[in-house]
PDB file of C-alpha atoms in Angstrom:
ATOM      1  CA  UNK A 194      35.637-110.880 -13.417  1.00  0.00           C
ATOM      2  CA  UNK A 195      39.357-110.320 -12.748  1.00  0.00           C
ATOM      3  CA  UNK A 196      40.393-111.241  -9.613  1.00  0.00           C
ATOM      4  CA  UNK A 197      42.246-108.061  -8.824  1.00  0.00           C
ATOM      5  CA  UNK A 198      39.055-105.904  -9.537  1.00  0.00           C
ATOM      6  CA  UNK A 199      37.862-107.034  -6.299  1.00  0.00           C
ATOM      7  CA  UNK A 200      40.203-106.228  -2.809  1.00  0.00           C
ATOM      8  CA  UNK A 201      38.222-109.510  -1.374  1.00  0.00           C
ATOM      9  CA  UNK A 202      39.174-111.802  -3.938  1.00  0.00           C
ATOM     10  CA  UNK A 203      42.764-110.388  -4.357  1.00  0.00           C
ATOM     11  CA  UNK A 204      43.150-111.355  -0.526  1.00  0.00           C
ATOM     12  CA  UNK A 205      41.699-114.390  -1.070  1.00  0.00           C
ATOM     13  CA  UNK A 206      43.806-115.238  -4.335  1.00  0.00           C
ATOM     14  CA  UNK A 207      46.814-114.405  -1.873  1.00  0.00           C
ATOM     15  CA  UNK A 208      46.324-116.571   0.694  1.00  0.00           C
ATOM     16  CA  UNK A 209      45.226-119.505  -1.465  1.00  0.00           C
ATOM     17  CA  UNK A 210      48.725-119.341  -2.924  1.00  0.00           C
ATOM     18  CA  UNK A 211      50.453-119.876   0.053  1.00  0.00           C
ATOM     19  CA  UNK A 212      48.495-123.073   0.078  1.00  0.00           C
ATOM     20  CA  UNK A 213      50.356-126.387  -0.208  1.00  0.00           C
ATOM     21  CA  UNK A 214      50.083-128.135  -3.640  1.00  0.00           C
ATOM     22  CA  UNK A 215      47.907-131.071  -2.215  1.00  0.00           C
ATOM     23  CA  UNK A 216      45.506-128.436  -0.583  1.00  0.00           C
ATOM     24  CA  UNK A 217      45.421-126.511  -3.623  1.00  0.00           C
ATOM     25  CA  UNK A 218      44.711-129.065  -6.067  1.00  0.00           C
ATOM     26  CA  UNK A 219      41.354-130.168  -4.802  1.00  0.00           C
ATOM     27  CA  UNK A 220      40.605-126.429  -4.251  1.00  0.00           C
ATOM     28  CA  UNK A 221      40.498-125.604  -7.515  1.00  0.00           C
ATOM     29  CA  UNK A 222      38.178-128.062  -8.590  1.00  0.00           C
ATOM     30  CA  UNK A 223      35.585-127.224  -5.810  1.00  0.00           C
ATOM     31  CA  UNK A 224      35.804-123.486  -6.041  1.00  0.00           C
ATOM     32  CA  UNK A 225      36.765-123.132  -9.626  1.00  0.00           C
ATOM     33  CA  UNK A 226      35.764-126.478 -11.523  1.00  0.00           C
ATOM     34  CA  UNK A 227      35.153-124.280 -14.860  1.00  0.00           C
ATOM     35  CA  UNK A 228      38.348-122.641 -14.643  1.00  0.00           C
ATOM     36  CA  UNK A 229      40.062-125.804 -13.934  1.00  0.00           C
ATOM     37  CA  UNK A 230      38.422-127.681 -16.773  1.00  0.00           C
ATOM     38  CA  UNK A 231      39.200-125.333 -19.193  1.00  0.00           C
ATOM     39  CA  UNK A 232      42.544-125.522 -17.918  1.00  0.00           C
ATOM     40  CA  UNK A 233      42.933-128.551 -18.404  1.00  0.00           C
ATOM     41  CA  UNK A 234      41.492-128.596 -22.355  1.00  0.00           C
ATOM     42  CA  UNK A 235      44.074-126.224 -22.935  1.00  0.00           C
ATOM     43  CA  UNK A 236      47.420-128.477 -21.665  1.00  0.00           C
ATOM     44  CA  UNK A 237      45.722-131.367 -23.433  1.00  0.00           C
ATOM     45  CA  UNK A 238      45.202-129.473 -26.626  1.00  0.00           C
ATOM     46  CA  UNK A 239      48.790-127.409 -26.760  1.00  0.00           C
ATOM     47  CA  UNK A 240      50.578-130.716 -26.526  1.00  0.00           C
ATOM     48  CA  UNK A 241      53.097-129.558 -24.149  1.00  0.00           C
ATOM     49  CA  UNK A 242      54.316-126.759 -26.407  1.00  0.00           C
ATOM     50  CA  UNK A 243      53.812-122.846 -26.774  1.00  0.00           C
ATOM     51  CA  UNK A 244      51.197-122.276 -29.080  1.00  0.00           C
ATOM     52  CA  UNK A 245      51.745-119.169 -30.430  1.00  0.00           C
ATOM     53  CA  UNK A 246      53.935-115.968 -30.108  1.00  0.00           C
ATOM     54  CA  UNK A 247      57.628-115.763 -30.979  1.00  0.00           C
ATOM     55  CA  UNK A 248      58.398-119.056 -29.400  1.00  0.00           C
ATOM     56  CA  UNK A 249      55.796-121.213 -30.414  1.00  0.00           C
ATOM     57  CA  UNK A 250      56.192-124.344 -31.229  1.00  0.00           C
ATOM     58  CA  UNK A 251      58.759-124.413 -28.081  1.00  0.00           C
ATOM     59  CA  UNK A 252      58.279-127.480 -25.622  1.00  0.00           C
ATOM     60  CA  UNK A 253      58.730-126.469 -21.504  1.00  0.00           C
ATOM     61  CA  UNK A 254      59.360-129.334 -18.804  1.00  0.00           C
ATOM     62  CA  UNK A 255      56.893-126.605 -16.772  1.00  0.00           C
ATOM     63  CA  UNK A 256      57.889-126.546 -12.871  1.00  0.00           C
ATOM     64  CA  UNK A 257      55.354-125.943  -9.297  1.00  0.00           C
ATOM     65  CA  UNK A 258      57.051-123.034  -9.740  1.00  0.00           C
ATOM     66  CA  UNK A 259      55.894-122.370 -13.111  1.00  0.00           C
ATOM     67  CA  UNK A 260      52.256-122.767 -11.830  1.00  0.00           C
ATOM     68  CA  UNK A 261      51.317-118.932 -11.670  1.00  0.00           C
ATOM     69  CA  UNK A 262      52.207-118.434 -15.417  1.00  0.00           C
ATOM     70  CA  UNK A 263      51.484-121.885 -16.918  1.00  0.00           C
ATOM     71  CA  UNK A 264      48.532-120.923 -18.909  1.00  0.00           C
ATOM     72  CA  UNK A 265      50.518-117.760 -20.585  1.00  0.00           C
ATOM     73  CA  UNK A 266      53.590-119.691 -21.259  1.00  0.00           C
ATOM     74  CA  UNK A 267      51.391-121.983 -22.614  1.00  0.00           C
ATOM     75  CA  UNK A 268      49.135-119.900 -24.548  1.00  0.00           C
ATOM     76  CA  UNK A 269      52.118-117.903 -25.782  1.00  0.00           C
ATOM     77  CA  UNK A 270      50.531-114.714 -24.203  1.00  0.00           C
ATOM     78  CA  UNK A 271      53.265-114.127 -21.308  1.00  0.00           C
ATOM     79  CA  UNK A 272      54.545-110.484 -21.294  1.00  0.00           C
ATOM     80  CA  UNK A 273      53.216-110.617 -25.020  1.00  0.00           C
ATOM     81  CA  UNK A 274      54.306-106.813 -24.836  1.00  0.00           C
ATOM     82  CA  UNK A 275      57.347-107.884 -25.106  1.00  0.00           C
ATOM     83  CA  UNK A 276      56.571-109.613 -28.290  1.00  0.00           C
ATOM     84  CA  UNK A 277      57.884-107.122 -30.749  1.00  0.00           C
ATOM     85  CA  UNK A 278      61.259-106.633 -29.036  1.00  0.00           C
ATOM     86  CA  UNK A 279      61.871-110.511 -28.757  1.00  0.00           C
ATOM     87  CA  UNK A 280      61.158-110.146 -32.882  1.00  0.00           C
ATOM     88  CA  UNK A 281      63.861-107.239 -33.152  1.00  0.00           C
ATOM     89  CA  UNK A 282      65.897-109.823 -30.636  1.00  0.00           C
ATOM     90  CA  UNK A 283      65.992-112.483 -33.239  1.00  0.00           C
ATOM     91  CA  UNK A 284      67.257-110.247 -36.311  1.00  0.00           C
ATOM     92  CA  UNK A 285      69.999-109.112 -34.344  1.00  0.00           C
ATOM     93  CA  UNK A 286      73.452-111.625 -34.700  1.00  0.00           C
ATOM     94  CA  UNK A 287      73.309-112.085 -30.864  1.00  0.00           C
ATOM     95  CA  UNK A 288      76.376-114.316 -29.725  1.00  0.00           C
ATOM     96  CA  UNK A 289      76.046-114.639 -26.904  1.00  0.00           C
ATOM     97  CA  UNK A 290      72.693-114.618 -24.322  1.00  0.00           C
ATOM     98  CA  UNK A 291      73.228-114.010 -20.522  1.00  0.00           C
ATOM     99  CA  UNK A 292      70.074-114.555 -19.056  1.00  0.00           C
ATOM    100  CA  UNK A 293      70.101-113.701 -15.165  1.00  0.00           C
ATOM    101  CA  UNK A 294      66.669-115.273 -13.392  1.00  0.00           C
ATOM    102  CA  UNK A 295      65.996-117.591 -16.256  1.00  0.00           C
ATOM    103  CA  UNK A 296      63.573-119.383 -13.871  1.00  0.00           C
ATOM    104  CA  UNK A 297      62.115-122.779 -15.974  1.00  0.00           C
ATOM    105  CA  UNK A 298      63.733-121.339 -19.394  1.00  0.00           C
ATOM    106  CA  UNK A 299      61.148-119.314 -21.235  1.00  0.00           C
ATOM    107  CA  UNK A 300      63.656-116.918 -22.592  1.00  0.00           C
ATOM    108  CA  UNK A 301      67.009-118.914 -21.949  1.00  0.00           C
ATOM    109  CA  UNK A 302      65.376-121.747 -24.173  1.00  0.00           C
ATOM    110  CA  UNK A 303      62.998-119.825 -26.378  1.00  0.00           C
ATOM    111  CA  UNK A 304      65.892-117.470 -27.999  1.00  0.00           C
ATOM    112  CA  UNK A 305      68.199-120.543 -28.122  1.00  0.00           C
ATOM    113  CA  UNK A 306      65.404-121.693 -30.303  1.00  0.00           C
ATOM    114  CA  UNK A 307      65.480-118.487 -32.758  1.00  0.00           C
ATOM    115  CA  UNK A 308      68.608-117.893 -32.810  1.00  0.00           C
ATOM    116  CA  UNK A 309      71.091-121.222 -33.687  1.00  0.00           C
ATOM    117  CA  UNK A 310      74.121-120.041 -33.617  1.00  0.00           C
ATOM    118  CA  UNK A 311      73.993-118.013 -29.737  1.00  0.00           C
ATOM    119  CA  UNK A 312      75.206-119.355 -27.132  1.00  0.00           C
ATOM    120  CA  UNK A 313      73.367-119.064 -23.631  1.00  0.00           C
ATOM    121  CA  UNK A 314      74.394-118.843 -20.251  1.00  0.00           C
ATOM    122  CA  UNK A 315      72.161-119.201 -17.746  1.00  0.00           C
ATOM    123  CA  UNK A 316      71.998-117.811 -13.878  1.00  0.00           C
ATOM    124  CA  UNK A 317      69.312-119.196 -11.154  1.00  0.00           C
ATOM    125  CA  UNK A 318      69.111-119.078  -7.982  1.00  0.00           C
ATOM    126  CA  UNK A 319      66.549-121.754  -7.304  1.00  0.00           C
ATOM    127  CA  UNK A 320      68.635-124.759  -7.285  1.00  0.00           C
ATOM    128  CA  UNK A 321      65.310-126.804  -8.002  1.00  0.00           C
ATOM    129  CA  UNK A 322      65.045-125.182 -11.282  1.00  0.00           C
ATOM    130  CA  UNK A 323      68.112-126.231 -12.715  1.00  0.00           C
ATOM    131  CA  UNK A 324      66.816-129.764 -13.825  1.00  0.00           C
ATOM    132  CA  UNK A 325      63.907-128.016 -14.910  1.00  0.00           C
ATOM    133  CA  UNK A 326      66.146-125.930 -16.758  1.00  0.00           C
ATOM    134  CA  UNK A 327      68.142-128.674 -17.974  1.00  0.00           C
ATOM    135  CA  UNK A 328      65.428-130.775 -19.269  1.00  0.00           C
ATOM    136  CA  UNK A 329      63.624-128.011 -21.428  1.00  0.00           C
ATOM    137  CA  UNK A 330      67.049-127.256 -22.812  1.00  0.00           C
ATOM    138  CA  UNK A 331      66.964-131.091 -24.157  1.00  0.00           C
ATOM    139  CA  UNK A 332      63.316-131.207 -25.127  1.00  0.00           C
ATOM    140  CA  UNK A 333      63.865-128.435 -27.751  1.00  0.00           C
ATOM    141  CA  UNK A 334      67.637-129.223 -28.684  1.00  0.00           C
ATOM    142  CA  UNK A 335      69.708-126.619 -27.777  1.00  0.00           C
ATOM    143  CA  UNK A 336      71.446-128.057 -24.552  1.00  0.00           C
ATOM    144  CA  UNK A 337      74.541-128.035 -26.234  1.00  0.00           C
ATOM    145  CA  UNK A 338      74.607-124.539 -26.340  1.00  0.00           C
ATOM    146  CA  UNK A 339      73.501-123.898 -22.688  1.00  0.00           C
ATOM    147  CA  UNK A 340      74.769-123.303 -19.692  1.00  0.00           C
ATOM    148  CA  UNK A 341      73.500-122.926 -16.350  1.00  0.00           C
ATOM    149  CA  UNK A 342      75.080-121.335 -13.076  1.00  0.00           C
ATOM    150  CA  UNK A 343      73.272-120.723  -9.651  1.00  0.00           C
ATOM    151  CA  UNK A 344      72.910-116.888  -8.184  1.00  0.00           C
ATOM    152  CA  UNK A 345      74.372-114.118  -9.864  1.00  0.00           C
ATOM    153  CA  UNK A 346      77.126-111.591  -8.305  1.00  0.00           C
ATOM    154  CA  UNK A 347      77.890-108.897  -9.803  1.00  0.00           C
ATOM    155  CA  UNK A 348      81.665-110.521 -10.151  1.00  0.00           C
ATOM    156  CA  UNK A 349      79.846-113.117 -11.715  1.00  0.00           C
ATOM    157  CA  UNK A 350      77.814-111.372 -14.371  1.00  0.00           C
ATOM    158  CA  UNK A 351      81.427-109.242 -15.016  1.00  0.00           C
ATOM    159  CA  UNK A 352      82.988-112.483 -15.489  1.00  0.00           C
ATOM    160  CA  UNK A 353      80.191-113.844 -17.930  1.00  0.00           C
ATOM    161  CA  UNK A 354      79.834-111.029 -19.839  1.00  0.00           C
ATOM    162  CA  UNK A 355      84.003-110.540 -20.096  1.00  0.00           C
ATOM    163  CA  UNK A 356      83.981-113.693 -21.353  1.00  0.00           C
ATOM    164  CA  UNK A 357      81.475-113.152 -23.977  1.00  0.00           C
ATOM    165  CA  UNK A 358      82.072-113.273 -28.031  1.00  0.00           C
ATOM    166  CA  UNK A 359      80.569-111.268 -30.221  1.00  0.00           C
ATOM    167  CA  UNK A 360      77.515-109.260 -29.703  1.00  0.00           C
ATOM    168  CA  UNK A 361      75.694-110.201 -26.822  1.00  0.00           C
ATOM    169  CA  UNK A 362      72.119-109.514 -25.021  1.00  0.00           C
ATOM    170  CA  UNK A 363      72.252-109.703 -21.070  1.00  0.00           C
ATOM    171  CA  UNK A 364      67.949-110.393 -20.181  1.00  0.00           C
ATOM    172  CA  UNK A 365      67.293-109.927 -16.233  1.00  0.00           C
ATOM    173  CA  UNK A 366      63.869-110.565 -14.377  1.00  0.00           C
ATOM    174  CA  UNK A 367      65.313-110.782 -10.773  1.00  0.00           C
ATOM    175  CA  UNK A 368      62.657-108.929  -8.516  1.00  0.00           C
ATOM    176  CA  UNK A 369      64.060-105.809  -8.163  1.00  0.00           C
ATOM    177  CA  UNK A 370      68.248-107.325  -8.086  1.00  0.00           C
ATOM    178  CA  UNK A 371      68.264-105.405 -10.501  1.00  0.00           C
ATOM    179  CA  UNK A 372      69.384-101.966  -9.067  1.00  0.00           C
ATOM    180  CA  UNK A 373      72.224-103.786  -7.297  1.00  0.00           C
ATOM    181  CA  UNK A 374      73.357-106.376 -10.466  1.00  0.00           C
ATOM    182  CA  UNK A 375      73.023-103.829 -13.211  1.00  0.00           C
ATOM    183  CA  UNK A 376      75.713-101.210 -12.192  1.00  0.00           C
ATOM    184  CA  UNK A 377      78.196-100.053 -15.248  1.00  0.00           C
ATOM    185  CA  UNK A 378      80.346 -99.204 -11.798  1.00  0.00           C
ATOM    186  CA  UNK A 379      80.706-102.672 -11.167  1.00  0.00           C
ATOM    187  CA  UNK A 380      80.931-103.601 -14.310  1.00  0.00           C
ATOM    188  CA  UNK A 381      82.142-101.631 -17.195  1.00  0.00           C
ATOM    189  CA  UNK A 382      80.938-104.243 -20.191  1.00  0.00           C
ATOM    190  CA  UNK A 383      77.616-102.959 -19.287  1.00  0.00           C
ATOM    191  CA  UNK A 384      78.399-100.224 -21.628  1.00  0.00           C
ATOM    192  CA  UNK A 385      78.916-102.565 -25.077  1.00  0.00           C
ATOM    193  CA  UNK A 386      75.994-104.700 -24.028  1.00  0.00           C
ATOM    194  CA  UNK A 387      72.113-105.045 -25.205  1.00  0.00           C
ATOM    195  CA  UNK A 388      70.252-105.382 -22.284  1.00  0.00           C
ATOM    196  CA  UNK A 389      66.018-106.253 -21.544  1.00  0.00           C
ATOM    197  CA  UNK A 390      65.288-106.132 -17.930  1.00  0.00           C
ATOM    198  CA  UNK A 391      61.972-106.278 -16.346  1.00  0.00           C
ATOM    199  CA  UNK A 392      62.187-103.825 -13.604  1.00  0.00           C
ATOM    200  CA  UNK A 393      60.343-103.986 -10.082  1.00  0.00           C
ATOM    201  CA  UNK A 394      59.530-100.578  -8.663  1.00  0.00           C
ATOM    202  CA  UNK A 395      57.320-102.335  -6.042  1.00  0.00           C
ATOM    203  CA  UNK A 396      59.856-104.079  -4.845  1.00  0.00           C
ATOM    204  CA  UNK A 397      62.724-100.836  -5.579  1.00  0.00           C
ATOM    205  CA  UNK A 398      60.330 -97.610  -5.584  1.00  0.00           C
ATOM    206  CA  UNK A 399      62.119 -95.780  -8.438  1.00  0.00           C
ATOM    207  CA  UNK A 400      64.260 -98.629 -10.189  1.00  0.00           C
ATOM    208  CA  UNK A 401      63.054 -97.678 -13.382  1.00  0.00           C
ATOM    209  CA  UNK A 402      64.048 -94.117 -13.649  1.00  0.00           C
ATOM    210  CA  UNK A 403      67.428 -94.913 -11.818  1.00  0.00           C
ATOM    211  CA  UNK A 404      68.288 -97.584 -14.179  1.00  0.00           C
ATOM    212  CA  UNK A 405      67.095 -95.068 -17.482  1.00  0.00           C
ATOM    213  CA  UNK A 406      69.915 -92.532 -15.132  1.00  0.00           C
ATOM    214  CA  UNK A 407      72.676 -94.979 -15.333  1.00  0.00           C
ATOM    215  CA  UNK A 408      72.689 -95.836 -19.312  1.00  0.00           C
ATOM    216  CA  UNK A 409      71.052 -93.231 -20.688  1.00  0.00           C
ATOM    217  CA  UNK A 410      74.774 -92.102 -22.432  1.00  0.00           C
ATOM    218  CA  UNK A 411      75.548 -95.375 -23.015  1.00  0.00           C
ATOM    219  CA  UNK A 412      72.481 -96.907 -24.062  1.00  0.00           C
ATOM    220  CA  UNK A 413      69.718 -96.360 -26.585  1.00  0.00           C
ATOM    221  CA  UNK A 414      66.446 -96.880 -24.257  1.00  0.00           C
ATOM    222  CA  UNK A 415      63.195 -97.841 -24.780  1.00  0.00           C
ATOM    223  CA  UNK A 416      60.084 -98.460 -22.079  1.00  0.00           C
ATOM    224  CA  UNK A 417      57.880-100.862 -22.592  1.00  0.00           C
ATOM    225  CA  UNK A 418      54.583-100.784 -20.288  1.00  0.00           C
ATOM    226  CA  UNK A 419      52.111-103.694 -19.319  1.00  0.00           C
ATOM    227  CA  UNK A 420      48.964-103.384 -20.312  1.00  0.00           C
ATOM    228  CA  UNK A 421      45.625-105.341 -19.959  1.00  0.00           C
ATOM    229  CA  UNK A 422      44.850-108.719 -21.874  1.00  0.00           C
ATOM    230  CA  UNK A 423      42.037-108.247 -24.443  1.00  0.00           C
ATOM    231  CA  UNK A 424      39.966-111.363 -26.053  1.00  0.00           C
ATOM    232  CA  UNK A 425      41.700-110.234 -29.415  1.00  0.00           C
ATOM    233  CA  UNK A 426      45.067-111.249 -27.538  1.00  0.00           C
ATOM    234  CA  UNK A 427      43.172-114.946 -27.302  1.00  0.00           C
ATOM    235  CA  UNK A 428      45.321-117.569 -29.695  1.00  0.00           C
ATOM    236  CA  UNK A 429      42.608-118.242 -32.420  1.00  0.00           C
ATOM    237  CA  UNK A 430      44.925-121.757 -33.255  1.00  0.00           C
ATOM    238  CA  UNK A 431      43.845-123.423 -29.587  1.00  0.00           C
ATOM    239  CA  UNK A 432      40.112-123.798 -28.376  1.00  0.00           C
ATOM    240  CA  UNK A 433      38.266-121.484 -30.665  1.00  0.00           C
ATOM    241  CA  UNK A 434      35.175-121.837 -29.502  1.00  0.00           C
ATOM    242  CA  UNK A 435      36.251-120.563 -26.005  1.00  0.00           C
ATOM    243  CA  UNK A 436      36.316-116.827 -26.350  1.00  0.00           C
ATOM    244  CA  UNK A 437      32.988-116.808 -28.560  1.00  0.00           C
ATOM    245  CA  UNK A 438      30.785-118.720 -25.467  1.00  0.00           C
ATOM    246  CA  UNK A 439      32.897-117.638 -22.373  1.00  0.00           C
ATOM    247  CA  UNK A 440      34.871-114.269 -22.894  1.00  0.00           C
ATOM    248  CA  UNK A 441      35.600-113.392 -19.951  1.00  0.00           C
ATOM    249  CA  UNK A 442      37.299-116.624 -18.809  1.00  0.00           C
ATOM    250  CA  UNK A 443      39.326-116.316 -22.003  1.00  0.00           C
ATOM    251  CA  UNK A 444      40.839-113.278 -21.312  1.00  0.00           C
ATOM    252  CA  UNK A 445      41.129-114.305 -17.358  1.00  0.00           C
ATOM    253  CA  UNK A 446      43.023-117.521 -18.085  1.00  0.00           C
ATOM    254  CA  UNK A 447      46.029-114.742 -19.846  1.00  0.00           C
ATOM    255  CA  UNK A 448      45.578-112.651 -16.832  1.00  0.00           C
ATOM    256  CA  UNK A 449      49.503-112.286 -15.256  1.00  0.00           C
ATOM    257  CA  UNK A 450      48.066-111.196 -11.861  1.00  0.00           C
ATOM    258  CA  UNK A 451      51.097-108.690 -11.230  1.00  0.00           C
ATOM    259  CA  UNK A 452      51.985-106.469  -8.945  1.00  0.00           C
ATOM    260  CA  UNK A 453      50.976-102.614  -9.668  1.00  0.00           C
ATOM    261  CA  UNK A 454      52.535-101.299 -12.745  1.00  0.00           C
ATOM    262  CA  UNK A 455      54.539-103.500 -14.635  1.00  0.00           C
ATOM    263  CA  UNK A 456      57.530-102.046 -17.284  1.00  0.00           C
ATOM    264  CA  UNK A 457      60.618-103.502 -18.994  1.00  0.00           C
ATOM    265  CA  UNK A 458      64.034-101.774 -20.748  1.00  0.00           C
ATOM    266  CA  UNK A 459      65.081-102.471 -23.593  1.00  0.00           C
ATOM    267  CA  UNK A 460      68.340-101.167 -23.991  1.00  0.00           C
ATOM    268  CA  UNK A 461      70.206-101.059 -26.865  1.00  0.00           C
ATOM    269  CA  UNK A 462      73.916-100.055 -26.652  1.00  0.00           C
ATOM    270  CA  UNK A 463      75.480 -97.020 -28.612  1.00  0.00           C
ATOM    271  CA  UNK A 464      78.355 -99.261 -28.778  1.00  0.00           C
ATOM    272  CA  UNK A 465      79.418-102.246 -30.342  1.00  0.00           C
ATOM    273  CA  UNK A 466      82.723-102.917 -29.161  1.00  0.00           C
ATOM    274  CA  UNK A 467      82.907-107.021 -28.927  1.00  0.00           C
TER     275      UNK A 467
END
């Protein structure tokens, strides 16, 4: 059973997260020992590395932070709606990547992965991240390329994206900054720029439509929605045997516990003008 199909558990779930890590820890085992043996089998067997989706075969220096979405970074299942854009991403001749909220590097170092020649610059606020950051970056090889900065201004994504070459990608997940970073007001390369931002209308009631407002003439749009993992979304290359004797906890350990209704933008601009 999810744990958002019952109000008792999600309250439960909720207050067991605000739980220090040496609480936690012992926790899970005495509450959930399946879950955290399984858990377990699946770090062991994935090696450290993504396992499938389009940045598998990617190696993360995962973070406490990291915790809630270990086992779908992991798994390769994490926002695997997005799954066909990222493809798309990686035929495009991207330059540069701006990544704002690049959090423990799942995008920042997965597209520096796909795409060689782009160069990324990376924006965090969480100052305890940026080793994280760092390290990943070095694990897969691309730290040459990569840059990382701490929160981002709007003066400073202006700046960034000024000093951009070539075609370039701007990717935002910054609980609901968006409305505020993401202004073609504030700044005008907006208008030349691809852009994929997770948007947080429980945060921002009515973010999405406002930001579909702002660069709908500038911007080709599309809406992507969340939707429900499925035991056919399982990995059949990691622990095969797991969704044949216990389904449910297959599709439970891809479960991204949000927040109401989740959607991204994908916004491609008219035009090109780098």
């Amino acid at each position: 059973m999810a744990i958002e199909s019952s109000s008792i558990a999600s309250r439960l779930y909720r207050s067991y997260r605000k739980l220090p890590d040496f609480v936690r820890a012992p926790a899970r085992w005495l509450v959930m020992p399946r879950w955290h043996i399984v858990t377990t089998m699946v770090r062991v067997a994935a090696r450290g590395a993504v396992v499938s989706g389009p940045f598998q075969g990617m190696r993360m220096d995962l973070s406490p932070v990291s915790s809630r979405h270990l086992l779908g970074y992991i798994l390769g299942t994490q926002e695997l709606e997005l799954h066909g854009v990222v493809e798309r991403i990686v035929t495009r001749d991207y330059k540069t990547i701006v990544n704002v909220g690049a959090a423990d590097g799942y995008y920042a170092v997965g597209l520096a992965r796909r795409l060689p020649k782009a160069r990324i610059v990376g924006f965090e606020g969480l100052a305890e991240l940026h080793p994280v950051l760092r390290h990943s970056a070095e694990l897969n090889g691309v730290a040459d390329r990569f840059t990382i900065n701490g929160f981002c201004e709007p003066p400073d994504l202006k700046r960034a994206l000024g000093a951009s070459e070539g075609r370039t990608l701007l990717i935002s997940d910054i609980e609901g900054g968006e409305i505020d970073l993401l202004d073609p007001a504030r700044a005008r390369e907006l208008d030349i720029t691809d852009i994929l931002v997770e948007t947080h209308d429980a945060f921002v009631p009515g973010c999405t439509e406002t930001l579909i407002d702002r660069f709908s003439a500038t911007h080709n749009i599309e809406r992507i929605t969340a939707r429900p993992r499925t035991l056919k979304d399982f990995p059949k290359n990691i622990l095969p045997w797991l969704p044949r004797r216990m389904p449910d906890l297959a599709v439970e350990l891809m479960n991204e516990r949000r927040t109401g209704l989740q959607q991204w933008l994908y916004m491609e601009a008219k035009r090109q003008g780098r």
